[in-house]
Amino acid sequence: YNYHGMLKNGFFNSVLGQKGCLKTTDGYNYLALEDDVWVYTGITSVSGDRSNVGFVLMNQRTMETRYYSCAGAEEYSAMESAEGQVQNLKYTAAFPLLLNISGEPTYFMALKDGGGLVKKYAMVNIQKYQNVP
């Protein structure tokens, strides 16, 4: 997807202006949908503004790719937001799963202690990532 995101407005734009150039975020995770395994990752601008403009799902068997436009928090921003809610306990967040909760795109992640044991779970709304229930 990185080639498509960088070159969709032309090679010279990808080198000089980089207007509208996109790239995948650093992390990824797996989802089981429609009896297949899909990889998902966030899509962000190349400027590195720590927000997503959408998500891409890639089927591991058929190589089908689906893009979903959804502006909001990047995965690592949501992880930091969840860790901030339990900062006194010094838990670290695992890379989140992308879920649809009541029509709202939501990150779901485990919070682990220093020994790597799961102690809590957090759900972070992608568009309102300051709110962590």
Backbone as numpy.savetxt, mean C-alpha at the origin, in Angstrom:
# Nx Ny Nz CAx CAy CAz Cx Cy Cz
5.07 -3.10 -13.62 4.25 -1.91 -13.62 5.12 -0.66 -13.62
6.30 -0.73 -13.07 7.15 0.46 -13.02 7.47 1.00 -14.41
7.68 0.11 -15.38 7.94 0.58 -16.74 6.72 1.32 -17.29
5.55 0.74 -17.11 4.32 1.38 -17.58 4.11 2.73 -16.90
4.28 2.78 -15.59 4.06 4.02 -14.84 5.03 5.13 -15.20
6.27 4.76 -15.47 7.26 5.77 -15.83 7.12 6.23 -17.28
6.79 5.33 -18.18 6.84 5.63 -19.61 5.49 5.94 -20.24
4.41 5.99 -19.45 3.09 6.17 -20.05 2.92 7.52 -20.73
3.68 8.53 -20.36 3.62 9.84 -21.01 4.85 10.09 -21.89
5.56 9.02 -22.23 6.70 9.15 -23.13 8.04 9.08 -22.43
9.04 8.66 -23.19 10.39 8.49 -22.64 10.98 9.81 -22.17
10.87 10.86 -23.01 11.48 12.14 -22.65 10.85 12.73 -21.39
9.54 12.55 -21.21 8.88 13.01 -19.99 9.41 12.24 -18.78
9.70 10.96 -18.95 10.18 10.15 -17.83 11.57 10.58 -17.37
12.33 11.20 -18.28 13.69 11.64 -17.95 13.70 13.09 -17.51
12.98 13.95 -18.21 13.08 15.39 -17.97 12.05 15.90 -16.97
10.79 15.91 -17.31 9.78 16.53 -16.45 9.17 15.61 -15.43
9.05 14.35 -15.76 8.45 13.32 -14.93 7.02 13.67 -14.49
6.28 14.38 -15.37 4.89 14.73 -15.07 4.02 13.49 -15.24
3.29 13.14 -14.19 2.40 11.99 -14.24 3.10 10.65 -14.15
4.38 10.63 -13.82 5.12 9.36 -13.72 4.82 8.69 -12.38
4.57 7.38 -12.44 4.20 6.61 -11.26 5.14 5.45 -11.06
5.20 4.94 -9.82 5.99 3.75 -9.50 5.29 2.99 -8.37
5.68 1.75 -8.20 5.12 0.96 -7.11 5.81 1.33 -5.80
5.11 1.11 -4.70 5.71 1.35 -3.39 6.69 0.22 -3.08
7.43 0.37 -2.01 8.50 -0.59 -1.70 7.99 -1.97 -1.29
6.86 -2.05 -0.65 6.38 -3.33 -0.15 5.27 -3.92 -0.99
4.93 -5.15 -0.69 3.82 -5.83 -1.36 3.29 -6.90 -0.43
2.11 -7.40 -0.75 1.52 -8.48 0.04 0.65 -9.32 -0.88
0.14 -10.41 -0.37 -0.63 -11.36 -1.16 -2.09 -11.37 -0.71
-2.98 -11.54 -1.66 -4.41 -11.68 -1.39 -4.92 -12.92 -2.10
-5.85 -13.63 -1.48 -6.50 -14.77 -2.12 -7.86 -14.30 -2.60
-8.01 -14.19 -3.92 -9.27 -13.76 -4.55 -9.60 -14.68 -5.70
-10.87 -15.00 -5.84 -11.35 -15.75 -7.00 -10.54 -17.04 -7.22
-10.23 -17.75 -6.18 -9.47 -19.01 -6.22 -8.08 -18.84 -6.81
-7.51 -17.67 -6.74 -6.16 -17.41 -7.20 -5.43 -16.58 -6.16
-4.12 -16.52 -6.28 -3.31 -15.67 -5.42 -2.93 -14.42 -6.21
-3.20 -13.27 -5.64 -2.90 -11.99 -6.25 -1.88 -11.27 -5.39
-0.98 -10.56 -6.03 -0.03 -9.70 -5.34 -0.57 -8.28 -5.45
-0.55 -7.54 -4.35 -0.96 -6.15 -4.45 0.16 -5.26 -3.93
0.22 -4.07 -4.48 1.14 -3.05 -4.01 0.53 -1.69 -4.32
0.97 -0.70 -3.61 0.49 0.65 -3.84 1.20 1.30 -5.01
0.56 2.31 -5.59 1.14 3.08 -6.68 1.28 4.52 -6.18
2.46 5.08 -6.32 2.74 6.43 -5.86 3.45 7.21 -6.95
3.53 8.51 -6.78 4.24 9.33 -7.75 5.74 9.20 -7.53
6.52 9.48 -8.57 7.97 9.32 -8.45 8.58 10.41 -7.57
7.82 11.44 -7.25 8.34 12.52 -6.41 8.55 12.08 -4.97
7.96 10.94 -4.58 8.17 10.41 -3.23 7.41 11.17 -2.17
6.14 11.49 -2.41 5.37 12.29 -1.46 4.71 11.47 -0.36
4.99 10.19 -0.28 4.49 9.29 0.77 2.97 9.16 0.77
2.37 9.22 -0.41 0.94 8.95 -0.53 0.72 8.11 -1.78
-0.35 7.34 -1.76 -0.69 6.50 -2.90 -1.72 7.19 -3.77
-1.65 6.92 -5.06 -2.69 7.38 -5.98 -3.59 6.21 -6.38
-3.19 5.01 -6.03 -3.98 3.83 -6.35 -3.26 2.56 -5.95
-3.83 1.44 -6.38 -3.27 0.12 -6.09 -3.31 -0.71 -7.35
-2.42 -1.66 -7.42 -2.42 -2.59 -8.54 -2.45 -4.00 -7.96
-3.33 -4.83 -8.53 -3.42 -6.25 -8.18 -2.91 -7.05 -9.38
-2.04 -8.01 -9.14 -1.47 -8.83 -10.21 -1.71 -10.30 -9.89
-2.38 -11.00 -10.79 -2.68 -12.41 -10.62 -1.41 -13.22 -10.85
-1.06 -14.09 -9.92 0.16 -14.88 -10.01 0.08 -15.99 -11.06
-1.12 -16.46 -11.35 -1.28 -17.55 -12.31 -1.48 -17.04 -13.74
-2.40 -16.09 -13.91 -2.75 -15.63 -15.26 -2.00 -14.37 -15.69
-1.32 -13.72 -14.78 -0.62 -12.45 -15.01 -1.56 -11.29 -15.32
-2.86 -11.46 -15.06 -3.81 -10.37 -15.23 -3.46 -9.28 -14.22
-3.57 -8.03 -14.64 -3.27 -6.89 -13.77 -4.48 -5.96 -13.72
-4.82 -5.54 -12.50 -5.94 -4.62 -12.31 -5.44 -3.40 -11.54
-5.82 -2.23 -12.02 -5.47 -0.99 -11.34 -6.72 -0.38 -10.71
-6.60 0.04 -9.46 -7.69 0.69 -8.75 -7.22 2.06 -8.28
-7.92 3.07 -8.72 -7.59 4.43 -8.31 -8.15 4.70 -6.93
-7.28 5.06 -6.00 -7.70 5.33 -4.63 -6.60 6.14 -3.95
-6.80 7.43 -3.85 -5.80 8.29 -3.22 -5.84 8.12 -1.71
-4.68 8.10 -1.10 -4.60 7.98 0.36 -3.20 7.69 0.83
-3.12 7.14 2.01 -1.84 6.91 2.66 -1.07 5.77 2.02
0.23 5.95 1.94 1.12 4.87 1.53 1.17 3.85 2.68
1.53 2.62 2.36 1.53 1.56 3.36 2.40 1.90 4.57
3.59 2.44 4.33 4.49 2.73 5.44 3.99 3.91 6.29
3.27 4.85 5.70 2.66 5.93 6.48 1.59 5.37 7.40
0.79 4.44 6.89 -0.24 3.80 7.72 0.39 2.97 8.84
1.48 2.30 8.54 2.17 1.53 9.56 2.68 2.45 10.68
3.25 3.59 10.31 3.72 4.54 11.31 2.56 5.10 12.13
1.42 5.33 11.49 0.25 5.81 12.20 -0.22 4.79 13.24
-0.24 3.52 12.86 -0.64 2.46 13.80 0.36 2.33 14.94
1.65 2.41 14.62 2.68 2.33 15.66 2.59 3.51 16.62
2.18 4.66 16.10 2.03 5.85 16.94 0.95 5.70 17.99
-0.06 4.89 17.72 -1.13 4.67 18.68 -0.67 3.84 19.88
0.38 3.06 19.70 0.90 2.21 20.79 2.39 2.49 21.00
2.80 3.74 20.82 4.22 4.06 20.90 4.82 3.79 22.27
4.02 3.86 23.33 4.52 3.56 24.66 4.88 2.07 24.81
4.29 1.20 23.99 4.56 -0.23 24.06 5.68 -0.66 23.10
6.08 0.24 22.22 7.17 0.00 21.26 6.90 -1.19 20.34
5.64 -1.33 19.91 5.29 -2.37 18.95 5.66 -1.91 17.54
5.94 -2.86 16.68 6.21 -2.56 15.27 5.12 -3.19 14.42
4.75 -2.49 13.36 3.68 -2.96 12.50 4.23 -3.84 11.38
3.51 -4.90 11.07 3.82 -5.74 9.92 3.26 -5.07 8.68
3.76 -5.45 7.49 3.25 -4.85 6.26 1.76 -5.18 6.15
0.93 -4.20 5.84 -0.52 -4.39 5.92 -1.13 -5.18 4.77
-2.30 -5.72 5.05 -3.16 -6.31 4.03 -4.16 -5.25 3.60
-4.55 -5.28 2.35 -5.54 -4.35 1.83 -6.90 -5.03 1.86
-7.86 -4.42 2.59 -9.20 -4.99 2.72 -10.25 -3.95 2.36
-11.44 -4.43 2.01 -12.59 -3.57 1.77 -13.51 -3.75 2.97
-13.57 -2.76 3.83 -14.38 -2.82 5.04 -15.54 -1.83 4.87
-16.74 -2.36 4.67 -17.95 -1.55 4.48 -17.77 -0.54 3.36
-17.14 -0.95 2.28 -16.95 -0.07 1.13 -15.80 0.90 1.26
-15.05 0.82 2.35 -13.91 1.70 2.58 -12.62 0.92 2.44
-11.67 1.39 1.61 -10.38 0.70 1.52 -9.63 0.88 2.84
-9.18 -0.23 3.40 -8.61 -0.22 4.75 -7.38 -1.13 4.80
-6.36 -0.64 5.49 -5.20 -1.48 5.77 -5.44 -2.23 7.07
-5.10 -3.51 7.10 -5.18 -4.33 8.30 -3.79 -4.85 8.57
-3.29 -4.64 9.80 -1.91 -5.05 10.10 -1.79 -5.56 11.52
-0.80 -6.40 11.71 -0.48 -6.91 13.04 0.56 -6.00 13.67
0.46 -5.83 14.98 1.46 -5.09 15.75 2.21 -6.09 16.61
3.53 -6.10 16.46 4.36 -7.10 17.13 5.25 -6.46 18.18
5.55 -7.25 19.21 6.47 -6.77 20.25 7.90 -7.00 19.81
8.84 -6.71 20.69 10.26 -6.86 20.37 10.68 -8.28 20.06
9.94 -9.26 20.56 10.25 -10.67 20.30 9.60 -11.20 19.03
8.83 -10.37 18.34 8.17 -10.79 17.11 6.82 -11.45 17.30
6.29 -11.40 18.53 4.98 -11.99 18.79 3.89 -10.97 18.51
2.81 -11.41 17.88 1.68 -10.52 17.59 0.94 -10.21 18.88
0.83 -8.93 19.19 0.17 -8.50 20.41 -1.16 -7.79 20.15
-1.25 -7.07 19.04 -2.48 -6.34 18.70 -2.63 -6.31 17.19
-3.82 -5.89 16.78 -4.11 -5.67 15.36 -4.59 -4.24 15.19
-4.33 -3.67 14.03 -4.77 -2.32 13.74 -5.43 -2.27 12.37
-6.45 -1.44 12.27 -7.10 -1.16 10.99 -6.96 0.33 10.74
-6.46 0.68 9.55 -6.22 2.08 9.22 -6.94 2.37 7.91
-7.85 3.33 7.95 -8.54 3.75 6.74 -7.53 4.44 5.83
-7.50 4.05 4.57 -6.49 4.56 3.65 -6.64 6.06 3.43
-7.87 6.54 3.35 -8.09 7.95 3.08 -8.08 8.81 4.33
-8.31 8.22 5.50 -8.29 8.96 6.77 -7.33 8.23 7.71
-6.06 8.20 7.33 -5.12 7.32 8.04 -4.72 7.83 9.43
-5.17 9.02 9.83 -4.89 9.47 11.18 -5.76 8.75 12.20
-6.92 8.24 11.75 -7.85 7.53 12.63 -7.49 6.04 12.65
-7.07 5.57 13.82 -6.72 4.16 13.98 -7.59 3.58 15.09
-8.59 2.74 14.72 -9.43 2.15 15.78 -8.70 1.02 16.49
